[in-house]
GROMACS .gro file of N, CA and C in nm:
model
  408
    1UNK      N    1  -2.770  -4.270  -2.735
    1UNK     CA    2  -2.742  -4.292  -2.596
    1UNK      C    3  -2.592  -4.286  -2.571
    2UNK      N    4  -2.514  -4.346  -2.660
    2UNK     CA    5  -2.370  -4.347  -2.646
    2UNK      C    6  -2.314  -4.206  -2.657
    3UNK      N    7  -2.367  -4.123  -2.744
    3UNK     CA    8  -2.322  -3.985  -2.761
    3UNK      C    9  -2.353  -3.904  -2.635
    4UNK      N   10  -2.467  -3.931  -2.574
    4UNK     CA   11  -2.504  -3.861  -2.452
    4UNK      C   12  -2.404  -3.893  -2.340
    5UNK      N   13  -2.360  -4.019  -2.331
    5UNK     CA   14  -2.261  -4.056  -2.231
    5UNK      C   15  -2.128  -3.986  -2.257
    6UNK      N   16  -2.089  -3.977  -2.385
    6UNK     CA   17  -1.964  -3.909  -2.420
    6UNK      C   18  -1.971  -3.761  -2.382
    7UNK      N   19  -2.087  -3.698  -2.410
    7UNK     CA   20  -2.105  -3.558  -2.371
    7UNK      C   21  -2.098  -3.541  -2.220
    8UNK      N   22  -2.155  -3.631  -2.146
    8UNK     CA   23  -2.150  -3.624  -2.000
    8UNK      C   24  -2.008  -3.639  -1.950
    9UNK      N   25  -1.933  -3.732  -2.007
    9UNK     CA   26  -1.793  -3.751  -1.967
    9UNK      C   27  -1.711  -3.627  -2.003
   10UNK      N   28  -1.734  -3.576  -2.124
   10UNK     CA   29  -1.661  -3.456  -2.167
   10UNK      C   30  -1.693  -3.338  -2.076
   11UNK      N   31  -1.820  -3.320  -2.042
   11UNK     CA   32  -1.860  -3.211  -1.953
   11UNK      C   33  -1.796  -3.227  -1.815
   12UNK      N   34  -1.795  -3.350  -1.764
   12UNK     CA   35  -1.732  -3.377  -1.636
   12UNK      C   36  -1.584  -3.341  -1.638
   13UNK      N   37  -1.512  -3.380  -1.745
   13UNK     CA   38  -1.369  -3.351  -1.756
   13UNK      C   39  -1.343  -3.201  -1.767
   14UNK      N   40  -1.425  -3.130  -1.844
   14UNK     CA   41  -1.408  -2.986  -1.858
   14UNK      C   42  -1.429  -2.918  -1.723
   15UNK      N   43  -1.533  -2.957  -1.652
   15UNK     CA   44  -1.559  -2.897  -1.521
   15UNK      C   45  -1.449  -2.932  -1.421
   16UNK      N   46  -1.404  -3.056  -1.422
   16UNK     CA   47  -1.302  -3.099  -1.327
   16UNK      C   48  -1.170  -3.027  -1.352
   17UNK      N   49  -1.126  -3.022  -1.477
   17UNK     CA   50  -0.999  -2.955  -1.507
   17UNK      C   51  -1.014  -2.803  -1.500
   18UNK      N   52  -1.128  -2.753  -1.537
   18UNK     CA   53  -1.152  -2.609  -1.529
   18UNK      C   54  -1.147  -2.560  -1.386
   19UNK      N   55  -1.206  -2.632  -1.293
   19UNK     CA   56  -1.205  -2.593  -1.153
   19UNK      C   57  -1.067  -2.607  -1.092
   20UNK      N   58  -0.995  -2.713  -1.127
   20UNK     CA   59  -0.863  -2.731  -1.067
   20UNK      C   60  -0.765  -2.628  -1.120
   21UNK      N   61  -0.778  -2.585  -1.246
   21UNK     CA   62  -0.685  -2.485  -1.297
   21UNK      C   63  -0.713  -2.348  -1.237
   22UNK      N   64  -0.837  -2.322  -1.195
   22UNK     CA   65  -0.867  -2.191  -1.136
   22UNK      C   66  -0.805  -2.178  -0.998
   23UNK      N   67  -0.774  -2.289  -0.932
   23UNK     CA   68  -0.710  -2.281  -0.801
   23UNK      C   69  -0.563  -2.245  -0.812
   24UNK      N   70  -0.507  -2.253  -0.931
   24UNK     CA   71  -0.367  -2.220  -0.951
   24UNK      C   72  -0.345  -2.072  -0.977
   25UNK      N   73  -0.447  -1.994  -0.983
   25UNK     CA   74  -0.433  -1.851  -1.005
   25UNK      C   75  -0.364  -1.791  -0.884
   26UNK      N   76  -0.255  -1.715  -0.906
   26UNK     CA   77  -0.182  -1.662  -0.792
   26UNK      C   78  -0.265  -1.560  -0.715
   27UNK      N   79  -0.248  -1.561  -0.583
   27UNK     CA   80  -0.318  -1.467  -0.497
   27UNK      C   81  -0.251  -1.331  -0.509
   28UNK      N   82  -0.328  -1.229  -0.535
   28UNK     CA   83  -0.275  -1.094  -0.548
   28UNK      C   84  -0.266  -1.032  -0.409
   29UNK      N   85  -0.146  -0.989  -0.373
   29UNK     CA   86  -0.126  -0.924  -0.244
   29UNK      C   87  -0.131  -0.773  -0.264
   30UNK      N   88  -0.186  -0.707  -0.166
   30UNK     CA   89  -0.195  -0.562  -0.172
   30UNK      C   90  -0.122  -0.499  -0.055
   31UNK      N   91  -0.077  -0.379  -0.077
   31UNK     CA   92  -0.014  -0.298   0.027
   31UNK      C   93  -0.111  -0.183   0.056
   32UNK      N   94  -0.150  -0.168   0.181
   32UNK     CA   95  -0.245  -0.064   0.223
   32UNK      C   96  -0.170   0.044   0.300
   33UNK      N   97  -0.198   0.170   0.268
   33UNK     CA   98  -0.130   0.282   0.334
   33UNK      C   99  -0.229   0.384   0.384
   34UNK      N  100  -0.195   0.442   0.498
   34UNK     CA  101  -0.276   0.548   0.555
   34UNK      C  102  -0.181   0.657   0.605
   35UNK      N  103  -0.215   0.782   0.574
   35UNK     CA  104  -0.138   0.897   0.620
   35UNK      C  105  -0.230   0.982   0.707
   36UNK      N  106  -0.182   1.016   0.826
   36UNK     CA  107  -0.260   1.094   0.922
   36UNK      C  108  -0.189   1.227   0.944
   37UNK      N  109  -0.265   1.337   0.931
   37UNK     CA  110  -0.210   1.468   0.961
   37UNK      C  111  -0.233   1.497   1.109
   38UNK      N  112  -0.126   1.487   1.188
   38UNK     CA  113  -0.133   1.516   1.331
   38UNK      C  114  -0.049   1.641   1.363
   39UNK      N  115  -0.032   1.729   1.261
   39UNK     CA  116   0.042   1.853   1.279
   39UNK      C  117  -0.042   1.953   1.357
   40UNK      N  118   0.024   2.039   1.429
   40UNK     CA  119  -0.046   2.143   1.506
   40UNK      C  120  -0.095   2.253   1.413
   41UNK      N  121  -0.221   2.245   1.377
   41UNK     CA  122  -0.287   2.349   1.298
   41UNK      C  123  -0.215   2.381   1.167
   42UNK      N  124  -0.160   2.276   1.100
   42UNK     CA  125  -0.090   2.295   0.972
   42UNK      C  126  -0.146   2.197   0.869
   43UNK      N  127  -0.143   2.241   0.745
   43UNK     CA  128  -0.187   2.157   0.633
   43UNK      C  129  -0.072   2.064   0.594
   44UNK      N  130  -0.103   1.939   0.564
   44UNK     CA  131  -0.005   1.841   0.518
   44UNK      C  132  -0.034   1.808   0.372
   45UNK      N  133   0.070   1.819   0.287
   45UNK     CA  134   0.058   1.781   0.146
   45UNK      C  135   0.122   1.643   0.129
   46UNK      N  136   0.048   1.550   0.070
   46UNK     CA  137   0.097   1.414   0.046
   46UNK      C  138   0.094   1.387  -0.103
   47UNK      N  139   0.209   1.349  -0.160
   47UNK     CA  140   0.215   1.314  -0.302
   47UNK      C  141   0.300   1.188  -0.315
   48UNK      N  142   0.236   1.076  -0.356
   48UNK     CA  143   0.304   0.948  -0.370
   48UNK      C  144   0.315   0.911  -0.517
   49UNK      N  145   0.431   0.854  -0.553
   49UNK     CA  146   0.457   0.815  -0.692
   49UNK      C  147   0.531   0.683  -0.697
   50UNK      N  148   0.513   0.613  -0.809
   50UNK     CA  149   0.589   0.494  -0.841
   50UNK      C  150   0.658   0.521  -0.975
   51UNK      N  151   0.784   0.480  -0.990
   51UNK     CA  152   0.856   0.511  -1.112
   51UNK      C  153   0.840   0.406  -1.222
   52UNK      N  154   0.829   0.277  -1.187
   52UNK     CA  155   0.823   0.174  -1.289
   52UNK      C  156   0.714   0.073  -1.255
   53UNK      N  157   0.598   0.078  -1.317
   53UNK     CA  158   0.553   0.177  -1.415
   53UNK      C  159   0.521   0.310  -1.347
   54UNK      N  160   0.528   0.417  -1.425
   54UNK     CA  161   0.506   0.550  -1.367
   54UNK      C  162   0.360   0.566  -1.325
   55UNK      N  163   0.341   0.592  -1.197
   55UNK     CA  164   0.207   0.617  -1.142
   55UNK      C  165   0.220   0.735  -1.047
   56UNK      N  166   0.143   0.838  -1.071
   56UNK     CA  167   0.141   0.955  -0.982
   56UNK      C  168   0.002   0.963  -0.922
   57UNK      N  169  -0.006   0.953  -0.790
   57UNK     CA  170  -0.135   0.955  -0.722
   57UNK      C  171  -0.185   1.097  -0.694
   58UNK      N  172  -0.113   1.196  -0.747
   58UNK     CA  173  -0.150   1.337  -0.736
   58UNK      C  174  -0.138   1.387  -0.593
   59UNK      N  175  -0.148   1.516  -0.581
   59UNK     CA  176  -0.134   1.582  -0.453
   59UNK      C  177  -0.262   1.571  -0.372
   60UNK      N  178  -0.246   1.534  -0.245
   60UNK     CA  179  -0.360   1.528  -0.152
   60UNK      C  180  -0.329   1.624  -0.038
   61UNK      N  181  -0.420   1.716  -0.013
   61UNK     CA  182  -0.403   1.818   0.089
   61UNK      C  183  -0.487   1.780   0.209
   62UNK      N  184  -0.419   1.757   0.323
   62UNK     CA  185  -0.487   1.713   0.444
   62UNK      C  186  -0.488   1.825   0.548
   63UNK      N  187  -0.605   1.859   0.592
   63UNK     CA  188  -0.618   1.953   0.702
   63UNK      C  189  -0.585   1.880   0.832
   64UNK      N  190  -0.558   1.952   0.941
   64UNK     CA  191  -0.528   1.883   1.068
   64UNK      C  192  -0.635   1.781   1.104
   65UNK      N  193  -0.590   1.660   1.138
   65UNK     CA  194  -0.681   1.551   1.175
   65UNK      C  195  -0.733   1.470   1.058
   66UNK      N  196  -0.710   1.515   0.934
   66UNK     CA  197  -0.759   1.439   0.818
   66UNK      C  198  -0.667   1.324   0.784
   67UNK      N  199  -0.722   1.230   0.706
   67UNK     CA  200  -0.653   1.105   0.671
   67UNK      C  201  -0.661   1.084   0.521
   68UNK      N  202  -0.555   1.031   0.462
   68UNK     CA  203  -0.554   0.990   0.321
   68UNK      C  204  -0.510   0.845   0.317
   69UNK      N  205  -0.585   0.762   0.241
   69UNK     CA  206  -0.555   0.619   0.231
   69UNK      C  207  -0.553   0.576   0.085
   70UNK      N  208  -0.467   0.478   0.054
   70UNK     CA  209  -0.470   0.413  -0.077
   70UNK      C  210  -0.409   0.275  -0.065
   71UNK      N  211  -0.427   0.195  -0.169
   71UNK     CA  212  -0.365   0.063  -0.173
   71UNK      C  213  -0.321   0.034  -0.315
   72UNK      N  214  -0.230  -0.062  -0.329
   72UNK     CA  215  -0.184  -0.103  -0.462
   72UNK      C  216  -0.142  -0.249  -0.456
   73UNK      N  217  -0.144  -0.312  -0.573
   73UNK     CA  218  -0.102  -0.452  -0.584
   73UNK      C  219   0.050  -0.459  -0.578
   74UNK      N  220   0.101  -0.551  -0.500
   74UNK     CA  221   0.244  -0.566  -0.483
   74UNK      C  222   0.301  -0.646  -0.601
   75UNK      N  223   0.396  -0.586  -0.670
   75UNK     CA  224   0.471  -0.654  -0.775
   75UNK      C  225   0.619  -0.626  -0.750
   76UNK      N  226   0.704  -0.691  -0.826
   76UNK     CA  227   0.848  -0.672  -0.808
   76UNK      C  228   0.893  -0.530  -0.843
   77UNK      N  229   0.823  -0.464  -0.935
   77UNK     CA  230   0.867  -0.332  -0.979
   77UNK      C  231   0.800  -0.218  -0.901
   78UNK      N  232   0.698  -0.249  -0.824
   78UNK     CA  233   0.629  -0.143  -0.750
   78UNK      C  234   0.710  -0.104  -0.627
   79UNK      N  235   0.746   0.022  -0.621
   79UNK     CA  236   0.813   0.076  -0.503
   79UNK      C  237   0.778   0.224  -0.494
   80UNK      N  238   0.666   0.252  -0.431
   80UNK     CA  239   0.619   0.389  -0.419
   80UNK      C  240   0.710   0.468  -0.324
   81UNK      N  241   0.724   0.595  -0.354
   81UNK     CA  242   0.785   0.688  -0.259
   81UNK      C  243   0.686   0.802  -0.240
   82UNK      N  244   0.690   0.861  -0.122
   82UNK     CA  245   0.596   0.967  -0.090
   82UNK      C  246   0.670   1.092  -0.045
   83UNK      N  247   0.620   1.204  -0.090
   83UNK     CA  248   0.672   1.335  -0.053
   83UNK      C  249   0.570   1.398   0.040
   84UNK      N  250   0.607   1.417   0.165
   84UNK     CA  251   0.520   1.482   0.263
   84UNK      C  252   0.575   1.621   0.290
   85UNK      N  253   0.487   1.722   0.282
   85UNK     CA  254   0.530   1.861   0.298
   85UNK      C  255   0.433   1.936   0.388
   86UNK      N  256   0.489   2.029   0.462
   86UNK     CA  257   0.408   2.128   0.532
   86UNK      C  258   0.492   2.254   0.541
   87UNK      N  259   0.432   2.367   0.505
   87UNK     CA  260   0.508   2.492   0.500
   87UNK      C  261   0.623   2.478   0.402
   88UNK      N  262   0.743   2.514   0.449
   88UNK     CA  263   0.862   2.504   0.364
   88UNK      C  264   0.946   2.382   0.397
   89UNK      N  265   0.894   2.287   0.474
   89UNK     CA  266   0.969   2.168   0.511
   89UNK      C  267   0.906   2.045   0.446
   90UNK      N  268   0.990   1.945   0.421
   90UNK     CA  269   0.939   1.823   0.357
   90UNK      C  270   1.028   1.705   0.392
   91UNK      N  271   0.979   1.588   0.358
   91UNK     CA  272   1.059   1.466   0.364
   91UNK      C  273   1.005   1.370   0.258
   92UNK      N  274   1.096   1.301   0.191
   92UNK     CA  275   1.060   1.205   0.086
   92UNK      C  276   1.116   1.071   0.127
   93UNK      N  277   1.034   0.966   0.119
   93UNK     CA  278   1.080   0.833   0.161
   93UNK      C  279   1.007   0.724   0.086
   94UNK      N  280   1.069   0.607   0.081
   94UNK     CA  281   1.010   0.489   0.018
   94UNK      C  282   0.909   0.426   0.113
   95UNK      N  283   0.799   0.377   0.058
   95UNK     CA  284   0.697   0.315   0.144
   95UNK      C  285   0.674   0.168   0.112
   96UNK      N  286   0.739   0.115   0.007
   96UNK     CA  287   0.710  -0.021  -0.033
   96UNK      C  288   0.823  -0.119  -0.015
   97UNK      N  289   0.935  -0.076   0.041
   97UNK     CA  290   1.049  -0.167   0.055
   97UNK      C  291   1.028  -0.263   0.172
   98UNK      N  292   1.106  -0.369   0.174
   98UNK     CA  293   1.089  -0.475   0.275
   98UNK      C  294   1.113  -0.423   0.417
   99UNK      N  295   1.212  -0.336   0.434
   99UNK     CA  296   1.240  -0.284   0.568
   99UNK      C  297   1.122  -0.205   0.623
  100UNK      N  298   1.057  -0.127   0.538
  100UNK     CA  299   0.942  -0.049   0.583
  100UNK      C  300   0.826  -0.141   0.618
  101UNK      N  301   0.801  -0.241   0.535
  101UNK     CA  302   0.694  -0.336   0.564
  101UNK      C  303   0.720  -0.411   0.694
  102UNK      N  304   0.846  -0.445   0.718
  102UNK     CA  305   0.882  -0.513   0.842
  102UNK      C  306   0.861  -0.419   0.962
  103UNK      N  307   0.899  -0.292   0.945
  103UNK     CA  308   0.884  -0.195   1.053
  103UNK      C  309   0.738  -0.169   1.088
  104UNK      N  310   0.650  -0.176   0.987
  104UNK     CA  311   0.508  -0.152   1.018
  104UNK      C  312   0.434  -0.280   1.054
  105UNK      N  313   0.499  -0.393   1.040
  105UNK     CA  314   0.439  -0.519   1.084
  105UNK      C  315   0.353  -0.585   0.979
  106UNK      N  316   0.378  -0.559   0.850
  106UNK     CA  317   0.302  -0.624   0.744
  106UNK      C  318   0.272  -0.531   0.629
  107UNK      N  319   0.162  -0.558   0.560
  107UNK     CA  320   0.126  -0.481   0.441
  107UNK      C  321   0.026  -0.369   0.469
  108UNK      N  322  -0.001  -0.339   0.593
  108UNK     CA  323  -0.092  -0.231   0.631
  108UNK      C  324  -0.011  -0.129   0.711
  109UNK      N  325   0.035  -0.024   0.645
  109UNK     CA  326   0.123   0.074   0.710
  109UNK      C  327   0.049   0.205   0.736
  110UNK      N  328   0.065   0.255   0.857
  110UNK     CA  329   0.000   0.380   0.898
  110UNK      C  330   0.109   0.480   0.935
  111UNK      N  331   0.113   0.591   0.860
  111UNK     CA  332   0.210   0.697   0.881
  111UNK      C  333   0.141   0.815   0.948
  112UNK      N  334   0.207   0.872   1.049
  112UNK     CA  335   0.151   0.987   1.119
  112UNK      C  336   0.252   1.101   1.115
  113UNK      N  337   0.208   1.217   1.065
  113UNK     CA  338   0.293   1.335   1.060
  113UNK      C  339   0.268   1.420   1.183
  114UNK      N  340   0.378   1.453   1.250
  114UNK     CA  341   0.371   1.539   1.369
  114UNK      C  342   0.470   1.654   1.349
  115UNK      N  343   0.468   1.748   1.439
  115UNK     CA  344   0.553   1.867   1.423
  115UNK      C  345   0.702   1.834   1.418
  116UNK      N  346   0.745   1.727   1.486
  116UNK     CA  347   0.887   1.694   1.488
  116UNK      C  348   0.929   1.595   1.379
  117UNK      N  349   0.834   1.536   1.305
  117UNK     CA  350   0.870   1.443   1.199
  117UNK      C  351   0.759   1.345   1.166
  118UNK      N  352   0.796   1.236   1.100
  118UNK     CA  353   0.701   1.136   1.051
  118UNK      C  354   0.723   1.006   1.128
  119UNK      N  355   0.613   0.948   1.174
  119UNK     CA  356   0.615   0.825   1.253
  119UNK      C  357   0.543   0.714   1.178
  120UNK      N  358   0.586   0.589   1.205
  120UNK     CA  359   0.525   0.471   1.146
  120UNK      C  360   0.474   0.381   1.258
  121UNK      N  361   0.350   0.338   1.245
  121UNK     CA  362   0.290   0.250   1.345
  121UNK      C  363   0.331   0.106   1.318
  122UNK      N  364   0.385   0.039   1.421
  122UNK     CA  365   0.407  -0.105   1.412
  122UNK      C  366   0.279  -0.171   1.461
  123UNK      N  367   0.209  -0.237   1.371
  123UNK     CA  368   0.077  -0.291   1.404
  123UNK      C  369   0.085  -0.407   1.504
  124UNK      N  370   0.200  -0.471   1.513
  124UNK     CA  371   0.213  -0.582   1.608
  124UNK      C  372   0.231  -0.531   1.751
  125UNK      N  373   0.316  -0.426   1.766
  125UNK     CA  374   0.341  -0.373   1.900
  125UNK      C  375   0.246  -0.258   1.935
  126UNK      N  376   0.175  -0.207   1.836
  126UNK     CA  377   0.083  -0.094   1.853
  126UNK      C  378   0.155   0.033   1.902
  127UNK      N  379   0.283   0.045   1.863
  127UNK     CA  380   0.365   0.160   1.899
  127UNK      C  381   0.408   0.235   1.774
  128UNK      N  382   0.405   0.369   1.782
  128UNK     CA  383   0.458   0.451   1.673
  128UNK      C  384   0.608   0.466   1.691
  129UNK      N  385   0.681   0.455   1.580
  129UNK     CA  386   0.826   0.471   1.581
  129UNK      C  387   0.863   0.592   1.497
  130UNK      N  388   0.950   0.677   1.551
  130UNK     CA  389   0.999   0.792   1.475
  130UNK      C  390   1.080   0.741   1.357
  131UNK      N  391   1.047   0.791   1.235
  131UNK     CA  392   1.115   0.743   1.115
  131UNK      C  393   1.194   0.853   1.042
  132UNK      N  394   1.132   0.970   1.023
  132UNK     CA  395   1.195   1.074   0.941
  132UNK      C  396   1.175   1.211   1.003
  133UNK      N  397   1.283   1.288   1.000
  133UNK     CA  398   1.281   1.426   1.044
  133UNK      C  399   1.242   1.515   0.926
  134UNK      N  400   1.176   1.626   0.953
  134UNK     CA  401   1.143   1.721   0.847
  134UNK      C  402   1.270   1.786   0.796
  135UNK      N  403   1.286   1.794   0.665
  135UNK     CA  404   1.402   1.859   0.605
  135UNK      C  405   1.368   2.000   0.561
  136UNK      N  406   1.462   2.063   0.500
  136UNK     CA  407   1.442   2.201   0.450
  136UNK      C  408   1.414   2.200   0.303
   0.00000   0.00000   0.00000
């Protein structure tokens, strides 16, 4: 009988400490990205990469009106940059820095490519802001 009580106490302590330690697991934050091809009858090439650790999300070819989305876990070393191209013009920019997250209103950023450049949606104001001009 005494051993059964000890087992019950031990089981209670394991469950109590086991449950409380699981609440200390850090919450993983993610960054969500969407790219929209709003070019006039042109194909948009999207290629995003992270350098440390090296991650290449490969080339994604978007026809007019198509969308490409991805997400990643936010860490101190993650800072993706994306190369957007159409025809012989392109622009390369960072998508994970604090200024960009602030400009889009959080961790859900929506980029729209148009003939004059690349726009970022501010989710709080629901307005697109011109961000990058197409280069040569």
